[in-house]
């Protein structure tokens, strides 16, 4: 499902048979109700064939596989410990985190601070040549923030932009829920640069 050597997720494509996409090619990520162990997410992704398709990805593949963690391992963000068993690559990820580097970060606008995050908290994504727009549901305060980041910020774990763009808008009931509304909101907004250093 996830290939750690290319950093790409494999999905079925009706035209090409199989396609391999980076996280930044995802357009929406939505947890399916019901399936909890493991949680399953429906993703919409932008395919190299020129259209968008839907695919399913497990929580393990979405959040842990890019860190080199095998299915069933769980990285506790509070203690930076692997539960239940640490794999070799997983230990590498833990080492990064102990040194204060997080695999993914975003800037929570309601809380006015950077936060560590996992891809399962990305709800909507859009991308241009050099930029990825992200709608992130904050794991801490549960509110929505819109960030503008680089492709590696999303696609390469532990690569964090020093500065990112933040939409200065507090979303409540008016949070964009569709990809079209999200894109319209994002590209019509003014951005403010925020430093992402988590220390
Ligand atoms: Zn396709
Ligand atoms: Zn927050």
Coordinates of N, CA and C and ligand atoms in Angstrom, one line a residue:
X1 N 0.8 -1.2 0.0 CA 0.0 0.0 0.0 C 0.9 1.3 0.0
X2 N 1.8 1.4 1.0 CA 2.7 2.5 1.0 C 4.1 1.9 0.7
X3 N 4.8 2.5 -0.2 CA 6.2 2.1 -0.5 C 7.2 3.0 0.1
X4 N 7.9 2.5 1.2 CA 8.8 3.4 1.9 C 10.0 3.9 1.0
X5 N 10.3 3.2 -0.1 CA 11.4 3.6 -0.9 C 11.1 4.8 -1.8
X6 N 9.9 4.8 -2.3 CA 9.5 5.9 -3.1 C 8.7 7.0 -2.4
X7 N 8.2 6.6 -1.2 CA 7.3 7.5 -0.4 C 6.0 7.7 -1.0
X8 N 5.5 6.7 -1.8 CA 4.3 6.8 -2.5 C 3.3 5.8 -2.1
X9 N 2.0 6.1 -2.2 CA 0.9 5.2 -1.9 C 0.4 4.6 -3.2
X10 N 0.2 3.3 -3.1 CA -0.4 2.6 -4.3 C -1.9 2.5 -4.3
X11 N -2.5 2.9 -5.4 CA -4.0 2.8 -5.5 C -4.3 2.3 -6.8
X12 N -5.6 1.8 -6.9 CA -6.1 1.3 -8.2 C -6.5 2.5 -9.1
X13 N -6.2 2.5 -10.4 CA -6.6 3.5 -11.3 C -7.3 2.8 -12.5
X14 N -8.5 3.2 -12.8 CA -9.3 2.6 -13.8 C -8.6 2.7 -15.2
X15 N -7.7 3.6 -15.4 CA -7.0 3.8 -16.7 C -5.7 3.0 -16.7
X16 N -4.9 3.2 -15.7 CA -3.5 2.7 -15.6 C -3.4 1.4 -14.9
X17 N -4.5 0.9 -14.2 CA -4.4 -0.3 -13.5 C -4.0 0.0 -12.0
X18 N -2.7 0.4 -11.9 CA -2.2 0.8 -10.6 C -1.5 2.1 -10.7
X19 N -1.6 3.0 -9.7 CA -1.0 4.2 -9.7 C -0.3 4.5 -8.4
X20 N 0.8 5.3 -8.4 CA 1.5 5.6 -7.1 C 1.6 7.0 -6.9
X21 N 1.1 7.5 -5.8 CA 1.0 8.9 -5.6 C 1.6 9.3 -4.3
X22 N 2.1 10.6 -4.2 CA 2.6 11.2 -3.0 C 1.5 11.7 -2.2
X23 N 1.7 11.9 -0.9 CA 0.7 12.4 0.0 C 0.2 13.8 -0.5
X24 N 1.0 14.6 -1.1 CA 0.6 15.9 -1.6 C -0.4 15.8 -2.8
X25 N -0.5 14.6 -3.4 CA -1.5 14.3 -4.4 C -2.9 14.0 -3.9
X26 N -3.0 13.8 -2.5 CA -4.3 13.5 -1.9 C -5.1 14.8 -2.0
X27 N -6.4 14.7 -2.1 CA -7.2 15.9 -2.2 C -8.2 16.0 -1.0
X28 N -8.6 14.8 -0.5 CA -9.4 14.8 0.7 C -9.1 13.5 1.5
X29 N -9.2 13.6 2.8 CA -9.0 12.5 3.7 C -10.1 12.5 4.7
X30 N -10.8 11.4 4.7 CA -12.0 11.3 5.6 C -12.1 10.0 6.2
X31 N -12.2 10.0 7.5 CA -12.3 8.7 8.2 C -13.7 8.1 8.0
X32 N -13.7 6.8 7.7 CA -15.0 6.1 7.5 C -15.6 5.8 8.8
X33 N -16.9 6.0 9.0 CA -17.5 5.7 10.2 C -17.6 4.2 10.4
X34 N -17.5 3.7 11.6 CA -17.7 2.3 11.8 C -16.3 1.6 12.1
X35 N -15.6 1.4 11.0 CA -14.3 0.6 11.1 C -13.3 1.3 12.0
X36 N -13.1 0.8 13.2 CA -12.2 1.5 14.2 C -10.9 0.7 14.3
X37 N -10.9 -0.6 14.1 CA -9.7 -1.3 14.4 C -9.4 -2.2 13.2
X38 N -8.6 -1.8 12.2 CA -8.0 -0.5 12.2 C -8.9 0.5 11.6
X39 N -8.7 1.8 11.9 CA -9.5 2.9 11.3 C -9.2 2.9 9.8
X40 N -10.2 3.2 9.0 CA -10.0 3.2 7.5 C -10.4 4.6 7.0
X41 N -9.6 5.1 6.1 CA -9.9 6.5 5.6 C -10.2 6.4 4.1
X42 N -11.2 7.1 3.7 CA -11.4 7.3 2.3 C -10.6 8.5 1.8
X43 N -9.8 8.3 0.8 CA -9.1 9.4 0.3 C -9.5 9.6 -1.2
X44 N -9.5 10.9 -1.6 CA -9.6 11.3 -3.0 C -8.2 11.7 -3.4
X45 N -7.7 11.3 -4.5 CA -6.4 11.7 -4.9 C -6.3 12.0 -6.4
X46 N -5.4 12.9 -6.7 CA -5.1 13.4 -8.1 C -4.2 12.4 -8.8
X47 N -4.7 11.7 -9.8 CA -4.0 10.6 -10.4 C -3.2 11.2 -11.7
X48 N -2.1 10.5 -12.0 CA -1.3 10.9 -13.1 C -2.1 10.7 -14.4
X49 N -3.2 10.0 -14.4 CA -4.0 9.8 -15.7 C -4.8 11.0 -15.9
X50 N -4.8 12.0 -15.0 CA -5.5 13.3 -15.3 C -6.8 13.5 -14.6
X51 N -7.3 12.5 -13.9 CA -8.5 12.7 -13.1 C -8.3 12.3 -11.7
X52 N -9.3 12.5 -10.9 CA -9.2 12.1 -9.4 C -10.0 10.8 -9.2
X53 N -9.5 10.0 -8.3 CA -10.1 8.8 -7.9 C -10.2 8.7 -6.4
X54 N -11.1 7.8 -6.0 CA -11.2 7.5 -4.5 C -10.4 6.2 -4.2
X55 N -9.9 6.2 -3.1 CA -9.2 5.0 -2.6 C -9.3 4.8 -1.1
X56 N -9.0 3.6 -0.6 CA -9.1 3.4 0.9 C -7.7 3.2 1.4
X57 N -7.4 3.8 2.6 CA -6.1 3.6 3.2 C -6.4 3.4 4.7
X58 N -5.6 2.5 5.3 CA -5.8 2.2 6.7 C -5.0 3.3 7.5
X59 N -5.4 3.5 8.7 CA -4.7 4.4 9.6 C -3.2 4.1 9.7
X60 N -2.8 2.8 9.8 CA -1.4 2.5 9.8 C -0.7 3.0 8.6
X61 N -1.3 2.7 7.4 CA -0.6 3.1 6.2 C -0.5 4.7 6.1
X62 N -1.5 5.3 6.5 CA -1.6 6.8 6.4 C -0.6 7.5 7.3
X63 N -0.6 7.1 8.5 CA 0.2 7.9 9.5 C 1.6 7.2 9.9
X64 N 1.6 5.9 9.9 CA 2.8 5.3 10.5 C 3.8 4.7 9.4
X65 N 3.2 4.2 8.3 CA 4.1 3.7 7.2 C 5.1 4.7 6.7
X66 N 4.8 5.9 6.5 CA 5.8 6.9 6.0 C 7.0 7.0 7.0
X67 N 6.8 6.7 8.3 CA 7.8 6.7 9.3 C 8.6 5.4 9.4
X68 N 8.3 4.5 8.5 CA 8.9 3.2 8.6 C 8.4 2.3 9.7
X69 N 7.2 2.6 10.1 CA 6.6 1.7 11.2 C 5.7 0.7 10.5
X70 N 5.8 -0.5 11.0 CA 5.0 -1.6 10.5 C 3.6 -1.5 11.1
X71 N 2.7 -2.2 10.4 CA 1.3 -2.2 10.9 C 1.3 -2.7 12.3
X72 N 0.5 -2.1 13.2 CA 0.3 -2.5 14.5 C 1.2 -1.7 15.5
X73 N 2.2 -1.0 15.0 CA 3.0 -0.2 15.9 C 2.4 1.2 16.0
X74 N 2.6 1.7 17.2 CA 1.9 3.0 17.4 C 2.9 3.9 18.1
X75 N 3.0 5.1 17.5 CA 4.0 6.1 18.1 C 3.2 7.0 19.0
X76 N 3.5 7.0 20.3 CA 2.8 7.8 21.2 C 3.5 9.2 21.2
X77 N 2.7 10.2 20.8 CA 3.2 11.6 20.6 C 3.5 12.2 22.0
X78 N 2.9 11.7 23.0 CA 3.2 12.3 24.3 C 4.5 11.9 24.9
X79 N 4.8 10.6 24.7 CA 6.0 10.0 25.4 C 7.1 9.8 24.4
X80 N 6.8 9.9 23.0 CA 7.7 9.6 22.0 C 8.2 8.1 22.1
X81 N 7.3 7.3 22.5 CA 7.6 5.8 22.7 C 6.8 5.0 21.7
X82 N 7.4 4.0 21.2 CA 6.7 3.1 20.3 C 6.0 2.0 21.1
X83 N 4.7 1.9 20.8 CA 3.9 0.8 21.5 C 3.4 -0.1 20.4
X84 N 3.5 -1.4 20.5 CA 4.1 -2.1 21.6 C 5.6 -2.4 21.4
X85 N 6.0 -2.5 20.1 CA 7.3 -2.9 19.8 C 8.0 -1.9 18.9
X86 N 9.2 -1.6 19.1 CA 9.9 -0.6 18.2 C 10.6 -1.3 17.1
X87 N 10.4 -0.9 15.9 CA 11.2 -1.4 14.8 C 12.4 -0.5 14.6
X88 N 13.3 -1.0 13.8 CA 14.6 -0.3 13.7 C 14.4 1.1 13.1
X89 N 13.6 1.1 12.0 CA 13.3 2.4 11.4 C 12.4 3.3 12.3
X90 N 11.6 2.6 13.0 CA 10.7 3.4 14.0 C 11.6 4.0 15.0
X91 N 12.6 3.4 15.5 CA 13.5 4.0 16.4 C 14.2 5.3 15.9
X92 N 14.5 5.2 14.6 CA 15.0 6.4 13.9 C 14.0 7.6 14.1
X93 N 12.8 7.3 13.8 CA 11.7 8.3 13.9 C 11.7 8.8 15.4
X94 N 11.7 7.9 16.3 CA 11.7 8.3 17.7 C 12.9 9.2 18.1
X95 N 14.1 8.8 17.5 CA 15.2 9.7 17.8 C 15.0 11.1 17.3
X96 N 14.4 11.2 16.1 CA 14.1 12.6 15.6 C 13.2 13.3 16.5
X97 N 12.2 12.7 17.0 CA 11.2 13.3 17.8 C 11.8 13.7 19.2
X98 N 12.6 12.8 19.7 CA 13.3 13.2 21.0 C 14.1 14.4 20.9
X99 N 14.7 14.6 19.6 CA 15.5 15.8 19.4 C 14.6 17.1 19.1
X100 N 13.3 16.9 19.1 CA 12.4 18.0 18.9 C 12.0 18.2 17.5
X101 N 12.3 17.2 16.6 CA 11.8 17.3 15.2 C 10.6 16.4 15.1
X102 N 9.6 16.9 14.5 CA 8.3 16.2 14.3 C 8.1 15.8 12.8
X103 N 7.5 14.7 12.6 CA 7.4 14.2 11.2 C 6.5 15.2 10.4
X104 N 5.5 15.7 11.0 CA 4.7 16.8 10.3 C 4.2 17.8 11.3
X105 N 4.2 19.0 10.9 CA 3.7 20.1 11.7 C 2.8 21.0 10.9
X106 N 2.0 21.8 11.6 CA 1.2 22.8 11.0 C 1.0 23.9 12.0
X107 N 0.5 25.0 11.5 CA 0.3 26.2 12.4 C -1.2 26.3 12.7
X108 N -1.5 26.1 14.0 CA -2.9 26.2 14.4 C -3.3 27.7 14.6
X109 N -4.1 28.2 13.7 CA -4.4 29.6 13.8 C -5.2 30.0 15.1
X110 N -6.3 29.2 15.4 CA -7.1 29.5 16.7 C -6.2 29.5 17.9
X111 N -5.2 28.6 18.0 CA -4.3 28.6 19.1 C -3.1 29.5 19.0
X112 N -2.9 30.0 17.7 CA -1.7 30.8 17.4 C -0.4 30.1 17.8
X113 N -0.3 28.9 17.4 CA 1.0 28.2 17.7 C 1.2 26.9 16.8
X114 N 2.4 26.6 16.5 CA 2.7 25.4 15.7 C 2.3 24.1 16.6
X115 N 1.9 23.1 15.8 CA 1.5 21.9 16.5 C 2.0 20.7 15.7
X116 N 2.4 19.6 16.4 CA 2.7 18.4 15.6 C 1.4 17.8 15.1
X117 N 1.5 17.0 14.0 CA 0.3 16.5 13.4 C 0.6 15.3 12.6
X118 N -0.4 14.5 12.3 CA -0.2 13.4 11.4 C -1.1 13.5 10.2
X119 N -0.8 12.9 9.1 CA -1.6 13.0 7.9 C -3.1 12.8 8.0
X120 N -3.5 12.0 9.0 CA -4.9 11.7 9.2 C -5.7 12.9 9.7
X121 N -5.0 14.0 10.1 CA -5.6 15.2 10.5 C -5.7 16.2 9.3
X122 N -5.1 15.9 8.2 CA -5.3 16.7 7.0 C -6.7 16.4 6.4
X123 N -7.5 17.3 6.2 CA -8.9 17.0 5.7 C -9.0 17.3 4.2
X124 N -8.5 18.4 3.8 CA -8.5 18.8 2.4 C -7.2 19.3 1.9
X125 N -6.8 19.0 0.7 CA -5.5 19.4 0.2 C -5.7 19.9 -1.2
X126 N -4.9 20.8 -1.6 CA -4.8 21.2 -3.0 C -3.4 21.6 -3.3
X127 N -3.0 21.5 -4.6 CA -1.6 21.8 -4.9 C -1.4 22.5 -6.2
X128 N -0.4 23.4 -6.2 CA 0.1 24.0 -7.4 C 1.5 23.5 -7.6
X129 N 2.2 24.0 -8.6 CA 3.6 23.6 -8.9 C 4.5 23.6 -7.6
X130 N 4.4 24.7 -6.9 CA 5.4 24.8 -5.8 C 4.7 24.8 -4.4
X131 N 3.4 24.8 -4.4 CA 2.8 25.0 -3.1 C 1.7 24.0 -2.8
X132 N 1.5 23.6 -1.6 CA 0.4 22.8 -1.2 C -0.5 23.5 -0.2
X133 N -1.8 23.6 -0.4 CA -2.7 24.2 0.5 C -3.3 23.0 1.4
X134 N -3.3 23.2 2.7 CA -3.8 22.2 3.6 C -4.9 22.7 4.5
X135 N -6.0 22.0 4.6 CA -6.9 22.2 5.7 C -6.6 21.2 6.8
X136 N -6.3 21.6 8.0 CA -5.9 20.7 9.0 C -6.9 20.8 10.2
X137 N -7.4 19.7 10.7 CA -8.2 19.6 11.9 C -7.2 19.4 13.0
X138 N -7.1 20.4 13.9 CA -6.1 20.4 14.9 C -6.4 19.2 15.9
X139 N -5.4 18.3 16.1 CA -5.6 17.2 17.0 C -5.8 17.7 18.5
X140 N -5.4 18.9 18.8 CA -5.5 19.4 20.1 C -6.8 20.1 20.4
X141 N -7.1 21.1 19.6 CA -8.3 21.9 19.8 C -9.5 21.6 18.9
X142 N -9.2 20.7 17.9 CA -10.2 20.2 17.0 C -10.7 21.2 16.0
X143 N -10.1 22.4 16.0 CA -10.6 23.5 15.1 C -9.7 23.4 13.8
X144 N -10.2 24.1 12.8 CA -9.7 24.0 11.4 C -8.8 25.2 11.2
X145 N -7.6 24.9 10.5 CA -6.7 25.9 10.1 C -6.3 25.6 8.6
X146 N -6.1 26.7 7.9 CA -5.6 26.6 6.5 C -4.2 27.1 6.4
X147 N -3.3 26.2 5.9 CA -1.9 26.5 5.8 C -1.5 26.3 4.4
X148 N -0.5 27.1 4.0 CA 0.2 27.0 2.7 C 1.6 26.6 3.0
X149 N 2.0 25.4 2.4 CA 3.3 24.8 2.6 C 4.0 24.4 1.3
X150 N 5.2 23.9 1.4 CA 5.9 23.4 0.3 C 5.5 21.9 0.1
X151 N 5.8 21.3 -1.1 CA 5.5 19.9 -1.3 C 6.3 19.0 -0.3
X152 N 7.6 19.3 -0.1 CA 8.4 18.4 0.8 C 7.8 18.4 2.2
X153 N 7.3 19.6 2.6 CA 6.7 19.7 4.0 C 5.6 18.6 4.2
X154 N 4.9 18.3 3.1 CA 3.9 17.2 3.2 C 4.5 15.9 2.9
X155 N 5.3 15.8 1.9 CA 5.7 14.5 1.3 C 6.9 13.8 2.0
X156 N 7.7 14.6 2.7 CA 8.9 14.1 3.3 C 8.8 14.2 4.9
X157 N 8.6 13.1 5.6 CA 8.5 13.2 7.0 C 9.8 13.8 7.6
X158 N 9.6 14.7 8.6 CA 10.7 15.4 9.3 C 11.2 16.6 8.4
X159 N 10.7 16.8 7.2 CA 11.0 18.0 6.5 C 10.0 19.0 6.9
X160 N 10.3 20.1 7.6 CA 9.4 21.1 8.0 C 9.8 22.4 7.5
X161 N 8.9 23.1 6.7 CA 9.3 24.4 6.3 C 9.6 25.3 7.5
X162 N 10.5 26.3 7.3 CA 10.8 27.2 8.4 C 9.7 28.2 8.6
X163 N 9.1 28.6 7.5 CA 8.0 29.5 7.5 C 6.9 29.0 6.6
X164 N 5.6 29.1 7.0 CA 4.5 28.7 6.2 C 3.5 29.8 6.2
X165 N 2.6 29.7 5.2 CA 1.5 30.7 5.1 C 0.3 30.2 5.9
X166 N -0.3 31.2 6.6 CA -1.5 30.8 7.4 C -2.6 31.7 7.0
X167 N -3.8 31.2 6.8 CA -5.0 32.0 6.5 C -5.5 32.5 7.8
X168 N -5.6 33.9 7.9 CA -6.0 34.5 9.1 C -7.5 34.5 9.2
X169 N -8.0 33.4 9.4 CA -9.5 33.3 9.6 C -9.8 32.2 10.5
X170 N -10.8 32.5 11.4 CA -11.2 31.5 12.4 C -12.4 30.8 11.8
X171 N -12.3 29.5 11.6 CA -13.4 28.7 11.0 C -14.2 28.0 12.1
X172 N -15.5 28.2 12.0 CA -16.4 27.5 12.9 C -17.4 26.7 12.0
X173 N -18.6 27.1 12.0 CA -19.6 26.4 11.2 C -19.4 26.7 9.7
X174 N -18.7 27.8 9.4 CA -18.5 28.2 8.0 C -17.2 27.5 7.5
X175 N -16.7 26.5 8.1 CA -15.5 25.8 7.6 C -15.8 25.2 6.3
X176 N -14.9 25.3 5.3 CA -15.1 24.7 4.0 C -15.2 23.2 4.1
X177 N -16.2 22.6 3.6 CA -16.3 21.2 3.7 C -16.1 20.5 2.3
X178 N -16.2 21.2 1.3 CA -16.0 20.6 0.0 C -14.7 21.1 -0.6
X179 N -14.1 20.3 -1.5 CA -12.8 20.7 -2.1 C -12.9 22.0 -2.9
X180 N -14.1 22.2 -3.6 CA -14.2 23.5 -4.3 C -14.3 24.7 -3.4
X181 N -15.0 24.6 -2.3 CA -15.2 25.6 -1.3 C -13.8 25.9 -0.7
X182 N -13.1 24.9 -0.4 CA -11.8 25.0 0.2 C -10.8 25.8 -0.7
X183 N -10.8 25.4 -2.0 CA -9.9 26.0 -2.9 C -10.3 27.5 -3.1
X184 N -11.6 27.8 -3.1 CA -12.0 29.2 -3.3 C -11.6 30.0 -2.1
X185 N -11.8 29.4 -0.9 CA -11.4 30.1 0.4 C -9.9 30.3 0.4
X186 N -9.1 29.3 0.0 CA -7.7 29.4 0.1 C -7.1 30.4 -0.8
X187 N -7.5 30.4 -2.1 CA -6.9 31.3 -3.1 C -7.4 32.7 -3.0
X188 N -8.5 32.9 -2.2 CA -9.0 34.3 -2.1 C -8.6 34.9 -0.8
X189 N -7.9 34.1 0.0 CA -7.5 34.6 1.4 C -6.2 35.3 1.4
X190 N -6.0 36.1 2.4 CA -4.7 36.7 2.6 C -3.9 35.8 3.6
X191 N -2.6 35.7 3.3 CA -1.8 34.9 4.2 C -0.9 35.7 5.0
X192 N -0.6 35.1 6.2 CA 0.4 35.7 7.0 C 1.5 34.6 7.2
X193 N 2.8 35.0 7.2 CA 3.8 34.0 7.4 C 4.0 33.8 8.9
X194 N 4.1 32.5 9.3 CA 4.3 32.1 10.7 C 5.6 31.2 10.7
X195 N 6.4 31.4 11.7 CA 7.5 30.5 11.9 C 7.0 29.1 12.5
X196 N 7.6 28.1 12.0 CA 7.1 26.8 12.4 C 7.9 26.1 13.5
X197 N 9.0 26.7 13.9 CA 9.9 26.1 14.9 C 9.1 25.8 16.1
X198 N 9.2 24.5 16.5 CA 8.3 24.0 17.6 C 9.0 24.2 19.0
X199 N 10.2 24.7 19.1 CA 10.8 24.8 20.4 C 10.3 26.1 21.1
Ligands
LIG1 ZN1 -6.0 7.3 -12.8
LIG2 ZN1 -5.4 23.8 17.7

